[in-house]
Amino acid sequence: FCSQQEHAYPADELMPLTCRGRVRGQEPSRGDVDDALGKLVYTGTEHLLTVVFQVLNKTKEFEEAVKKVIKDVNLDNDIVVSVFETNIRVLGGLLGGHSVAIMLKEKGEYMQWYNGELLHMAKELGYKLLPAFNTTSGLPYPRVNLKFGVRHPEARTGTESDTCTACAGTLILEFAALSRFTGTSIFEEYARKALDFIWEKRQRSSNLVGVTINIHTGDWVRKDSGVGAGIDSYYEYLLKAYVLLGDDSFLERFNTHYDAIMRYISQPPLLLDVHIHKPMLNARTWMDSLLAFFPGLQVLKGDIRPAIETHEMLYQVIKKHNFLPEAFTTDFRVHWAQHPLRPEFAESTYFLYKATGDPYYLEVGKTLIENLNKYARVPCGFAAMKDVRTGSHEDRMDSFFLAEMFKYLYLLFADKEDMIFDIEDYIFTTEAHLLPLWLSTTNQTISKKNTSTEYTELDDSNFDWTCPNTQILFPNDPMFAQSIREPLKNVVDKSCPRGVSRAEESLGSGPKPPLRARDFMASNPEHLEILKKMGVSLIHLKDGRVQLVQHAVQAASSLDAEDGLRFMQEMIELSSQQQKEQQLPPRAVQIVSHPFFGRVVLTAGPAQFGMDLSKHKAGTRGFVATIKPYNGCSEITNPEAVKEKIALMQRGQCMFAEKARNIQKAGAIGGIVIDDNEGSSSDTAPLFQMAGDGKNTDDITIPMLFLFNKEGNIILDAIREYEAVEVLLSDKAKDRATIFKGKMIPNYIIDSNLEMESMDQKSSENDSHKPNSEEAPSESQDAGAVSEEPEGGEESPGVGDPDPLSPASTDSASVSMADEDPHASGPTEASAPEPACSPGDSQPQEQNTQTEANSKAHWDSKVQPMESILADWNEDIEAFEMMEKDEL
């Protein structure tokens, strides 16, 4: 702090390597990083509270710092700044300074001259930020000109369309405090509107939010979701807004998001980003350092176990690299090597110590201080790390370093008597500025409850309305936190020393190797028992996959917990390796029988064994049959029903390869495995690939595909309604002309089209008098789409190929195209006419008459009346249109 005052003041930041201040515009531009600099004496406002803690009870220094800020800070600069950074750093610093100033004034010894000057400055700054909210959505522009606002010709901003979720969602504490302090409600109203909009735009099926959102349309620009950069403080401010303002809606929103985070993002001890629309699919394989704040937020929430686990994992990364890299991979290698002296880990350490009283966290704090002094300290301050692997420095010391890092470290080691006021009467903003809790009952100009918003009902304790009680969380058990940390001690180095243990020791046989991931079989009861002993449990997810989760505290012993952790790491590596080795594209199951005729295509997961459909372009076509037993895990008892058909079976109870061998032995020409998890769908779940059994699968020669529950039920429902259902298994959907090439098309399709075509023609003539070649009826188009190609290689005129013939000949062509092949055998072979749509045909009327005669002869042989057939066909068309709407 003294270096900053001596070498940098009144510049925004100290440059500790060159011992001078960083003034925006006088140093080379660093892009978006410089948006945090506004020639506002940022560091001075950020340090206001820090001085109170750093120099212990020497409040005189604080008083002098306040006078400097009042005298030197200019808020009327023609400069573009970040709305987010200006709010949390400058506005938060002014409000935090005002909070401490009025507290000291009330004590009657210091600050007796103070008359709300910092609050007046905060209000002026608040008004300068308000133009950024001039959007239809209520989300603020990411940047604003402090002098000209947003839309002014000289503003040099206002063209942006996107902002991050945290940028728009981290305003409520400062803006609401400003409203409560001043009695001016507009600030809180604007911040609430922005939060309301983000909440309404959450992905409803996952209850997650993306990283970047369009401020005009509300569309998600980046659809990945996590708890790190871009989103972090949005979640933080929802919970803290409830604490500060007492509004239940903020807690309800936070709990709904928190349930989604723990369901999808939390993979203890990791926190991995996912896709908001497919939350079972990881968006990346690395984590950024900003998520280090999350254990502290979990402490505030009262969910202590995952907080301890994630914090310990982060500490092991720090022990390996001296600092937390800006980003690191799931196997704890450096992804981005910088470390700008971020304080989030120190923040979580402080909160965990407050919650547990475990002296272990004092040792963690000591390590942080020692590393700072050893690796980051330079003559004029502390320099950011350019690369944690080499120890190289960057000429940078951000204002948050003093405002947060040393504040949390001081509080970590401070006794209660060291404090000049009760810290429990305040809440920390995301930049560690203090706001008094009594604001919740002051100037309440806004309704506390948003009754128009619906919240998710959750079957857990997330909606407890009481603050966590440490006596209940940690009942006289000083070893509680240690028991959770212990299995994670070697998580980074993967050096897990094992000793002789358990019954092995008594048998004298020495330690047996633990269960390896490559040997694991979910159907092996012995393997499941070993997993249970290692604290690993299996969770069946909605998308049909099985998730392995380890809770070390549930392991039989610490050694078993280590085995479990090693098993989980191996499983992650094995899964990653398999995905890299075999990234097969999705396959298609196309229903080709009545009334679908190839229109319904189901997305199917491939198998890593059996026939490769990408090399067999024709695919495999056949009628489907349900096998007995339905799981396909033993010899098929109804082989006569399965022979030369495509077998349907249920997922589970044995390996996929075993199912394939059993149906192949019964004579099946292919297989479809249907997921047994109710409601799973390819719409919401990532592509599923069926793996082999670890053995040679060359003996499996039939194609195998996987359908999620929703898609599988479409086939099962079709069987119940139509009995005979024919499907095509292929690498991708085929057009219907290809599917029915050389196949006989049922006559009732032709004749029903004739009748409906006639009706549509009359309607069309009455309505528009347009030739049918320009506006063909949809039913006639369908007939053309499923037709065969005429002999001689000529391509039939289709829906997308306008025929150059006259309207009459076009009508004739659309009918004859759907007729049978004259050389094909069938019940109407004797009366089948010659194709009449060949080029140069000049007698369309005669051909039409002949077709009508054939149709009459065909219908005379049918028992079912024409009206009934038409009604059935119309029902089928309506059903198909409904299925198209469902994107099936």
Coordinates of N, CA and C in Angstrom, one line a residue, residues 231-421:
I231 N -19.7 -16.0 -15.4 CA -21.0 -16.3 -14.7 C -20.8 -16.2 -13.2
D232 N -19.6 -16.4 -12.7 CA -19.3 -16.6 -11.3 C -20.1 -15.7 -10.3
S233 N -20.0 -14.4 -10.4 CA -20.6 -13.5 -9.4 C -22.1 -13.3 -9.6
Y234 N -22.6 -13.8 -10.8 CA -24.1 -13.8 -10.9 C -24.7 -14.7 -9.8
Y235 N -24.2 -15.9 -9.7 CA -24.7 -16.8 -8.6 C -24.4 -16.2 -7.2
E236 N -23.2 -15.6 -7.1 CA -22.8 -15.1 -5.8 C -23.8 -14.0 -5.4
Y237 N -24.2 -13.1 -6.3 CA -25.1 -12.0 -6.0 C -26.5 -12.4 -5.7
L238 N -27.0 -13.5 -6.3 CA -28.3 -14.0 -6.0 C -28.4 -14.3 -4.5
L239 N -27.5 -15.1 -4.0 CA -27.5 -15.5 -2.6 C -27.3 -14.3 -1.7
K240 N -26.3 -13.5 -2.0 CA -26.0 -12.4 -1.1 C -27.1 -11.3 -1.2
A241 N -27.8 -11.2 -2.3 CA -28.9 -10.2 -2.4 C -30.0 -10.6 -1.4
Y242 N -30.2 -12.0 -1.3 CA -31.2 -12.4 -0.3 C -30.7 -12.1 1.1
V243 N -29.4 -12.3 1.4 CA -28.9 -12.0 2.7 C -29.0 -10.5 3.0
L244 N -28.6 -9.6 2.1 CA -28.6 -8.2 2.3 C -30.0 -7.6 2.3
L245 N -30.9 -8.0 1.3 CA -32.1 -7.4 1.1 C -33.3 -8.1 1.7
G246 N -33.1 -9.4 2.0 CA -34.2 -10.2 2.6 C -35.3 -10.5 1.6
D247 N -35.1 -10.5 0.3 CA -36.1 -10.8 -0.7 C -36.0 -12.3 -1.0
D248 N -37.1 -13.0 -0.7 CA -37.1 -14.5 -0.8 C -36.9 -14.9 -2.3
S249 N -37.3 -14.1 -3.2 CA -37.2 -14.5 -4.6 C -35.7 -14.8 -5.0
F250 N -34.8 -14.0 -4.5 CA -33.4 -14.2 -4.8 C -32.9 -15.5 -4.3
L251 N -33.3 -15.9 -3.1 CA -32.9 -17.3 -2.6 C -33.5 -18.4 -3.4
E252 N -34.8 -18.2 -3.8 CA -35.4 -19.3 -4.6 C -34.7 -19.4 -6.0
R253 N -34.3 -18.3 -6.5 CA -33.6 -18.4 -7.8 C -32.2 -19.1 -7.6
F254 N -31.5 -18.6 -6.5 CA -30.2 -19.2 -6.3 C -30.3 -20.7 -6.1
N255 N -31.3 -21.1 -5.3 CA -31.4 -22.6 -5.0 C -31.7 -23.4 -6.2
T256 N -32.5 -22.8 -7.1 CA -32.9 -23.5 -8.3 C -31.6 -23.7 -9.2
H257 N -30.8 -22.6 -9.3 CA -29.6 -22.7 -10.0 C -28.6 -23.6 -9.3
Y258 N -28.5 -23.6 -8.0 CA -27.6 -24.4 -7.3 C -27.9 -25.9 -7.4
D259 N -29.1 -26.2 -7.5 CA -29.5 -27.6 -7.7 C -29.0 -28.1 -9.1
A260 N -29.1 -27.2 -10.1 CA -28.6 -27.5 -11.4 C -27.1 -27.6 -11.5
I261 N -26.4 -26.7 -10.7 CA -25.0 -26.8 -10.7 C -24.5 -28.1 -10.1
M262 N -25.1 -28.5 -9.0 CA -24.6 -29.7 -8.3 C -25.1 -31.0 -9.1
R263 N -26.1 -30.8 -9.9 CA -26.5 -32.0 -10.7 C -25.7 -32.2 -12.0
Y264 N -25.2 -31.1 -12.6 CA -24.6 -31.2 -13.9 C -23.1 -30.7 -13.9
I265 N -22.8 -29.6 -13.2 CA -21.5 -29.0 -13.3 C -20.5 -29.6 -12.3
S266 N -21.0 -29.9 -11.1 CA -20.2 -30.5 -10.0 C -19.9 -31.9 -10.3
Q267 N -18.6 -32.2 -10.4 CA -18.1 -33.6 -10.6 C -17.0 -33.8 -9.6
P268 N -17.4 -33.9 -8.3 CA -16.4 -33.8 -7.2 C -15.1 -34.5 -7.5
P269 N -13.9 -33.8 -7.2 CA -13.8 -32.5 -6.7 C -13.8 -31.4 -7.8
L270 N -14.1 -31.8 -9.1 CA -14.0 -30.9 -10.2 C -15.3 -30.1 -10.4
L271 N -15.2 -29.0 -11.1 CA -16.4 -28.2 -11.5 C -16.1 -27.9 -13.0
L272 N -16.8 -28.6 -13.8 CA -16.6 -28.6 -15.3 C -17.8 -27.9 -16.0
D273 N -17.4 -27.1 -17.0 CA -18.5 -26.4 -17.8 C -19.2 -27.4 -18.6
V274 N -20.5 -27.2 -18.8 CA -21.4 -28.0 -19.6 C -22.2 -27.1 -20.6
H275 N -22.9 -27.8 -21.5 CA -23.8 -27.1 -22.4 C -25.1 -26.9 -21.8
I276 N -25.7 -25.7 -21.9 CA -27.0 -25.5 -21.2 C -28.1 -26.3 -21.7
H277 N -28.1 -26.7 -23.0 CA -29.2 -27.5 -23.6 C -28.9 -29.0 -23.5
K278 N -27.6 -29.3 -23.4 CA -27.3 -30.7 -23.1 C -26.3 -30.8 -22.0
P279 N -26.9 -30.6 -20.8 CA -26.0 -30.5 -19.6 C -25.2 -31.7 -19.2
M280 N -25.5 -32.8 -19.8 CA -24.7 -34.0 -19.5 C -23.5 -34.0 -20.4
L281 N -23.3 -33.1 -21.2 CA -22.2 -33.0 -22.1 C -21.2 -31.9 -21.7
N282 N -20.0 -32.3 -21.3 CA -19.0 -31.3 -20.9 C -18.6 -30.4 -22.0
A283 N -18.5 -29.1 -21.7 CA -18.2 -28.1 -22.8 C -16.7 -27.9 -23.0
R284 N -15.9 -28.3 -21.9 CA -14.5 -28.2 -22.0 C -13.8 -29.1 -21.0
T285 N -12.5 -29.3 -21.2 CA -11.8 -30.2 -20.3 C -10.8 -29.5 -19.4
W286 N -11.1 -28.2 -19.1 CA -10.2 -27.4 -18.2 C -11.1 -26.5 -17.4
M287 N -10.5 -26.0 -16.3 CA -11.2 -25.1 -15.4 C -10.4 -23.8 -15.2
D288 N -11.1 -22.7 -15.0 CA -10.4 -21.5 -14.8 C -10.3 -21.1 -13.3
S289 N -9.4 -20.3 -13.0 CA -9.1 -20.0 -11.6 C -10.2 -19.3 -10.8
L290 N -11.0 -18.6 -11.6 CA -12.1 -17.8 -10.9 C -13.1 -18.6 -10.2
L291 N -13.2 -19.9 -10.6 CA -14.1 -20.8 -9.8 C -13.7 -21.1 -8.4
A292 N -12.5 -20.6 -8.0 CA -12.0 -20.8 -6.7 C -12.8 -20.1 -5.6
F293 N -13.7 -19.2 -6.1 CA -14.6 -18.5 -5.1 C -15.7 -19.4 -4.7
F294 N -16.0 -20.4 -5.5 CA -17.2 -21.2 -5.2 C -17.3 -21.9 -3.9
P295 N -16.2 -22.5 -3.4 CA -16.2 -23.1 -2.1 C -16.7 -22.2 -1.0
G296 N -16.2 -20.9 -1.1 CA -16.7 -19.9 -0.1 C -18.2 -19.6 -0.2
L297 N -18.7 -19.6 -1.4 CA -20.1 -19.4 -1.6 C -20.9 -20.6 -1.1
Q298 N -20.3 -21.8 -1.3 CA -21.0 -23.0 -0.7 C -21.0 -23.0 0.8
V299 N -20.0 -22.4 1.4 CA -20.0 -22.3 2.9 C -21.2 -21.4 3.3
L300 N -21.3 -20.3 2.6 CA -22.4 -19.4 2.9 C -23.8 -20.1 2.7
K301 N -23.8 -21.0 1.7 CA -25.0 -21.7 1.4 C -25.3 -22.8 2.5
G302 N -24.2 -23.3 3.1 CA -24.3 -24.3 4.1 C -24.0 -25.7 3.6
D303 N -23.5 -25.8 2.3 CA -23.1 -27.1 1.7 C -21.6 -27.4 1.9
I304 N -21.2 -27.9 3.0 CA -19.8 -27.8 3.4 C -19.0 -28.9 2.7
R305 N -19.5 -30.1 2.5 CA -18.7 -31.2 2.0 C -18.1 -30.9 0.7
P306 N -18.9 -30.6 -0.3 CA -18.3 -30.3 -1.6 C -17.4 -29.1 -1.6
A307 N -17.6 -28.1 -0.7 CA -16.7 -27.0 -0.5 C -15.4 -27.4 -0.1
I308 N -15.3 -28.3 0.9 CA -14.0 -28.8 1.3 C -13.3 -29.6 0.2
E309 N -14.0 -30.4 -0.5 CA -13.4 -31.2 -1.6 C -12.8 -30.4 -2.7
T310 N -13.6 -29.4 -3.2 CA -13.1 -28.6 -4.3 C -11.9 -27.7 -3.8
H311 N -12.0 -27.2 -2.6 CA -10.9 -26.3 -2.0 C -9.7 -27.1 -1.9
E312 N -9.8 -28.4 -1.4 CA -8.6 -29.2 -1.3 C -7.9 -29.5 -2.6
M313 N -8.7 -29.8 -3.6 CA -8.2 -30.0 -4.9 C -7.4 -28.8 -5.4
L314 N -8.0 -27.6 -5.2 CA -7.3 -26.4 -5.7 C -6.0 -26.2 -4.9
Y315 N -6.1 -26.5 -3.6 CA -4.8 -26.3 -2.8 C -3.7 -27.3 -3.3
Q316 N -4.1 -28.5 -3.7 CA -3.1 -29.4 -4.2 C -2.5 -28.8 -5.5
V317 N -3.3 -28.2 -6.4 CA -2.8 -27.5 -7.6 C -1.8 -26.4 -7.2
I318 N -2.2 -25.6 -6.2 CA -1.3 -24.5 -5.8 C 0.0 -25.1 -5.2
K319 N 0.0 -26.2 -4.5 CA 1.2 -26.8 -3.9 C 2.1 -27.2 -5.1
K320 N 1.5 -27.6 -6.2 CA 2.4 -28.1 -7.3 C 3.0 -27.0 -8.1
H321 N 2.2 -25.9 -8.2 CA 2.7 -24.8 -9.1 C 3.0 -23.5 -8.4
N322 N 2.9 -23.5 -7.0 CA 3.1 -22.3 -6.2 C 1.9 -21.3 -6.2
F323 N 1.3 -21.2 -7.3 CA 0.1 -20.4 -7.5 C -1.0 -21.2 -8.3
L324 N -2.2 -20.6 -8.3 CA -3.2 -21.3 -9.1 C -3.2 -20.7 -10.5
P325 N -2.8 -21.6 -11.5 CA -2.8 -21.1 -12.9 C -4.1 -20.5 -13.3
E326 N -4.1 -19.6 -14.2 CA -5.3 -19.0 -14.7 C -6.3 -20.1 -15.2
A327 N -5.8 -21.1 -15.8 CA -6.6 -22.3 -16.2 C -5.8 -23.5 -16.1
F328 N -6.4 -24.7 -15.7 CA -5.7 -25.9 -15.7 C -6.7 -27.0 -16.1
T329 N -6.1 -28.1 -16.6 CA -6.9 -29.2 -17.1 C -7.4 -30.2 -16.0
T330 N -8.3 -31.1 -16.4 CA -8.9 -32.0 -15.5 C -7.8 -33.0 -14.9
D331 N -6.7 -33.1 -15.6 CA -5.6 -33.9 -15.0 C -4.5 -33.0 -14.4
F332 N -5.0 -31.7 -14.1 CA -4.2 -30.7 -13.3 C -2.9 -30.2 -14.0
R333 N -2.9 -30.3 -15.3 CA -1.8 -29.7 -16.0 C -2.1 -28.2 -16.3
V334 N -1.1 -27.4 -16.5 CA -1.3 -26.0 -16.8 C -1.9 -25.8 -18.1
H335 N -3.0 -25.1 -18.2 CA -3.7 -24.7 -19.5 C -3.3 -23.3 -19.9
W336 N -3.6 -22.3 -19.0 CA -3.1 -21.0 -19.1 C -2.2 -20.7 -17.9
A337 N -1.0 -20.3 -18.2 CA 0.1 -20.3 -17.1 C 0.1 -19.0 -16.3
Q338 N -0.7 -17.9 -16.7 CA -0.6 -16.7 -15.9 C -1.3 -16.8 -14.6
H339 N -0.9 -15.9 -13.7 CA -1.6 -15.8 -12.4 C -1.5 -14.3 -11.9
P340 N -2.6 -13.6 -12.1 CA -2.6 -12.1 -11.8 C -2.9 -11.9 -10.3
L341 N -2.4 -12.7 -9.5 CA -2.5 -12.6 -8.0 C -4.0 -12.5 -7.6
R342 N -4.8 -13.4 -8.1 CA -6.2 -13.5 -7.8 C -6.5 -13.9 -6.4
P343 N -7.5 -13.3 -5.8 CA -7.7 -13.5 -4.3 C -8.8 -14.6 -4.0
E344 N -9.4 -15.2 -5.1 CA -10.6 -16.0 -4.8 C -10.3 -17.2 -3.9
F345 N -9.1 -17.8 -4.1 CA -8.8 -19.0 -3.2 C -8.6 -18.6 -1.8
A346 N -8.0 -17.4 -1.5 CA -7.9 -16.9 -0.2 C -9.2 -16.6 0.4
E347 N -10.2 -16.1 -0.4 CA -11.5 -15.9 0.1 C -12.2 -17.1 0.6
S348 N -12.1 -18.2 -0.2 CA -12.7 -19.5 0.2 C -12.0 -20.1 1.4
T349 N -10.7 -19.9 1.5 CA -9.9 -20.4 2.7 C -10.5 -19.7 4.0
Y350 N -10.7 -18.4 3.9 CA -11.2 -17.6 5.0 C -12.6 -18.2 5.5
F351 N -13.5 -18.3 4.5 CA -14.8 -18.8 4.8 C -14.8 -20.2 5.4
L352 N -13.9 -21.1 4.9 CA -13.9 -22.4 5.4 C -13.3 -22.5 6.8
Y353 N -12.4 -21.6 7.1 CA -11.9 -21.5 8.5 C -13.0 -21.0 9.4
K354 N -13.7 -20.0 8.9 CA -14.8 -19.5 9.8 C -15.9 -20.6 10.0
A355 N -16.1 -21.5 9.1 CA -17.1 -22.5 9.2 C -16.7 -23.7 10.0
T356 N -15.4 -24.1 9.9 CA -14.9 -25.3 10.5 C -14.1 -25.1 11.8
G357 N -13.4 -23.9 11.8 CA -12.5 -23.7 12.9 C -11.3 -24.6 12.8
D358 N -11.1 -25.2 11.7 CA -10.0 -26.2 11.5 C -8.7 -25.4 11.3
P359 N -7.7 -25.6 12.2 CA -6.4 -24.9 12.0 C -5.7 -25.2 10.7
Y360 N -6.1 -26.3 10.0 CA -5.5 -26.6 8.7 C -5.6 -25.4 7.8
Y361 N -6.7 -24.7 7.9 CA -6.8 -23.6 6.9 C -5.9 -22.4 7.3
L362 N -5.5 -22.3 8.5 CA -4.5 -21.3 8.9 C -3.2 -21.7 8.2
E363 N -2.9 -23.0 8.1 CA -1.7 -23.5 7.4 C -1.8 -23.2 5.9
V364 N -2.9 -23.3 5.4 CA -3.1 -23.0 4.0 C -2.8 -21.5 3.8
G365 N -3.4 -20.6 4.6 CA -3.1 -19.2 4.5 C -1.7 -18.9 4.7
K366 N -1.0 -19.6 5.6 CA 0.5 -19.4 5.7 C 1.2 -19.7 4.4
T367 N 0.8 -20.8 3.8 CA 1.4 -21.2 2.5 C 1.2 -20.1 1.5
L368 N 0.0 -19.5 1.4 CA -0.2 -18.4 0.5 C 0.7 -17.2 0.7
I369 N 0.8 -16.9 2.0 CA 1.7 -15.7 2.3 C 3.1 -16.0 2.0
E370 N 3.6 -17.2 2.3 CA 5.0 -17.5 2.0 C 5.3 -17.6 0.5
N371 N 4.3 -18.1 -0.3 CA 4.5 -18.1 -1.7 C 4.5 -16.7 -2.3
L372 N 3.7 -15.8 -1.8 CA 3.7 -14.4 -2.3 C 5.0 -13.8 -2.0
N373 N 5.5 -13.9 -0.8 CA 6.8 -13.3 -0.4 C 7.9 -13.9 -1.2
K374 N 7.9 -15.2 -1.4 CA 9.0 -15.9 -2.0 C 9.0 -15.7 -3.6
Y375 N 7.9 -15.7 -4.2 CA 7.8 -15.7 -5.7 C 7.3 -14.5 -6.3
A376 N 6.5 -13.7 -5.6 CA 5.8 -12.5 -6.2 C 6.3 -11.2 -5.7
R377 N 7.0 -11.2 -4.6 CA 7.4 -9.9 -4.0 C 8.6 -9.3 -4.8
V378 N 8.5 -8.0 -5.1 CA 9.5 -7.3 -5.8 C 9.7 -6.0 -5.1
P379 N 10.7 -5.2 -5.4 CA 11.1 -4.0 -4.6 C 9.9 -3.1 -4.4
C380 N 9.0 -2.9 -5.4 CA 8.0 -1.9 -5.3 C 6.6 -2.5 -5.1
G381 N 6.5 -3.7 -4.6 CA 5.2 -4.3 -4.4 C 5.2 -5.8 -4.7
F382 N 4.1 -6.3 -5.3 CA 4.0 -7.7 -5.7 C 3.6 -7.8 -7.1
A383 N 4.3 -8.5 -7.9 CA 4.1 -8.6 -9.3 C 3.3 -9.8 -9.7
A384 N 2.4 -9.7 -10.7 CA 1.7 -10.8 -11.2 C 2.6 -11.8 -11.9
M385 N 2.2 -13.1 -11.9 CA 3.1 -14.1 -12.5 C 2.7 -14.2 -13.9
K386 N 3.7 -14.1 -14.8 CA 3.5 -14.3 -16.2 C 3.4 -15.7 -16.6
D387 N 4.1 -16.6 -15.9 CA 4.1 -18.0 -16.1 C 4.4 -18.7 -14.8
V388 N 3.5 -19.4 -14.2 CA 3.7 -20.1 -12.9 C 4.7 -21.2 -13.0
R389 N 5.0 -21.7 -14.3 CA 6.0 -22.8 -14.4 C 7.4 -22.3 -14.4
T390 N 7.6 -21.1 -14.9 CA 9.0 -20.5 -14.9 C 9.2 -19.5 -13.8
G391 N 8.1 -19.0 -13.2 CA 8.3 -17.9 -12.2 C 8.5 -16.6 -12.7
S392 N 8.3 -16.4 -14.1 CA 8.5 -15.0 -14.7 C 7.4 -14.1 -14.2
H393 N 7.7 -12.8 -14.2 CA 6.8 -11.8 -13.7 C 6.2 -10.9 -14.8
E394 N 5.1 -10.3 -14.4 CA 4.5 -9.3 -15.3 C 4.4 -8.0 -14.5
D395 N 4.6 -6.9 -15.2 CA 4.6 -5.6 -14.5 C 3.2 -5.1 -14.3
R396 N 2.6 -5.8 -13.3 CA 1.1 -5.5 -13.1 C 0.8 -5.9 -11.6
M397 N 0.1 -5.1 -11.0 CA -0.5 -5.4 -9.6 C -1.9 -4.8 -9.6
D398 N -2.9 -5.6 -9.9 CA -4.3 -5.1 -10.0 C -4.8 -4.6 -8.6
S399 N -5.7 -3.7 -8.7 CA -6.2 -3.1 -7.4 C -6.9 -4.1 -6.5
F400 N -7.5 -5.2 -7.1 CA -8.2 -6.2 -6.3 C -7.2 -7.0 -5.4
F401 N -5.9 -6.9 -5.8 CA -4.9 -7.7 -5.0 C -4.9 -7.2 -3.6
L402 N -4.7 -5.8 -3.4 CA -4.7 -5.3 -2.1 C -6.1 -5.2 -1.4
A403 N -7.1 -4.9 -2.3 CA -8.5 -4.8 -1.8 C -9.1 -6.1 -1.3
E404 N -8.6 -7.2 -1.9 CA -9.2 -8.5 -1.5 C -8.2 -9.5 -0.8
M405 N -7.1 -9.7 -1.5 CA -6.1 -10.7 -1.1 C -5.7 -10.5 0.4
F406 N -5.2 -9.3 0.7 CA -4.6 -9.1 2.0 C -5.8 -8.9 3.0
K407 N -6.9 -8.4 2.5 CA -8.0 -8.3 3.5 C -8.5 -9.7 4.0
Y408 N -8.6 -10.6 3.1 CA -9.0 -12.0 3.5 C -8.0 -12.7 4.3
L409 N -6.7 -12.5 4.0 CA -5.6 -13.1 4.7 C -5.5 -12.4 6.1
Y410 N -5.7 -11.1 6.2 CA -5.7 -10.5 7.5 C -6.9 -11.0 8.4
L411 N -8.1 -11.1 7.8 CA -9.2 -11.6 8.6 C -9.0 -13.1 9.0
L412 N -8.3 -13.8 8.1 CA -8.1 -15.2 8.4 C -7.3 -15.4 9.8
F413 N -6.4 -14.5 10.0 CA -5.5 -14.7 11.2 C -5.9 -13.8 12.3
A414 N -6.8 -12.8 12.1 CA -7.2 -11.9 13.1 C -8.1 -12.5 14.2
D415 N -7.8 -12.2 15.4 CA -8.7 -12.5 16.5 C -9.9 -11.5 16.6
K416 N -10.9 -11.9 17.3 CA -12.0 -11.0 17.4 C -11.7 -9.6 18.0
E417 N -10.8 -9.7 19.0 CA -10.4 -8.4 19.7 C -9.5 -7.5 18.8
D418 N -9.0 -8.1 17.7 CA -8.2 -7.3 16.7 C -9.1 -6.4 15.9
M419 N -10.4 -6.7 15.8 CA -11.3 -6.0 15.0 C -11.9 -4.8 15.7
I420 N -12.0 -3.7 15.0 CA -12.6 -2.5 15.6 C -14.1 -2.4 15.5
F421 N -14.7 -3.4 14.8 CA -16.2 -3.6 14.7 C -16.5 -5.0 14.4

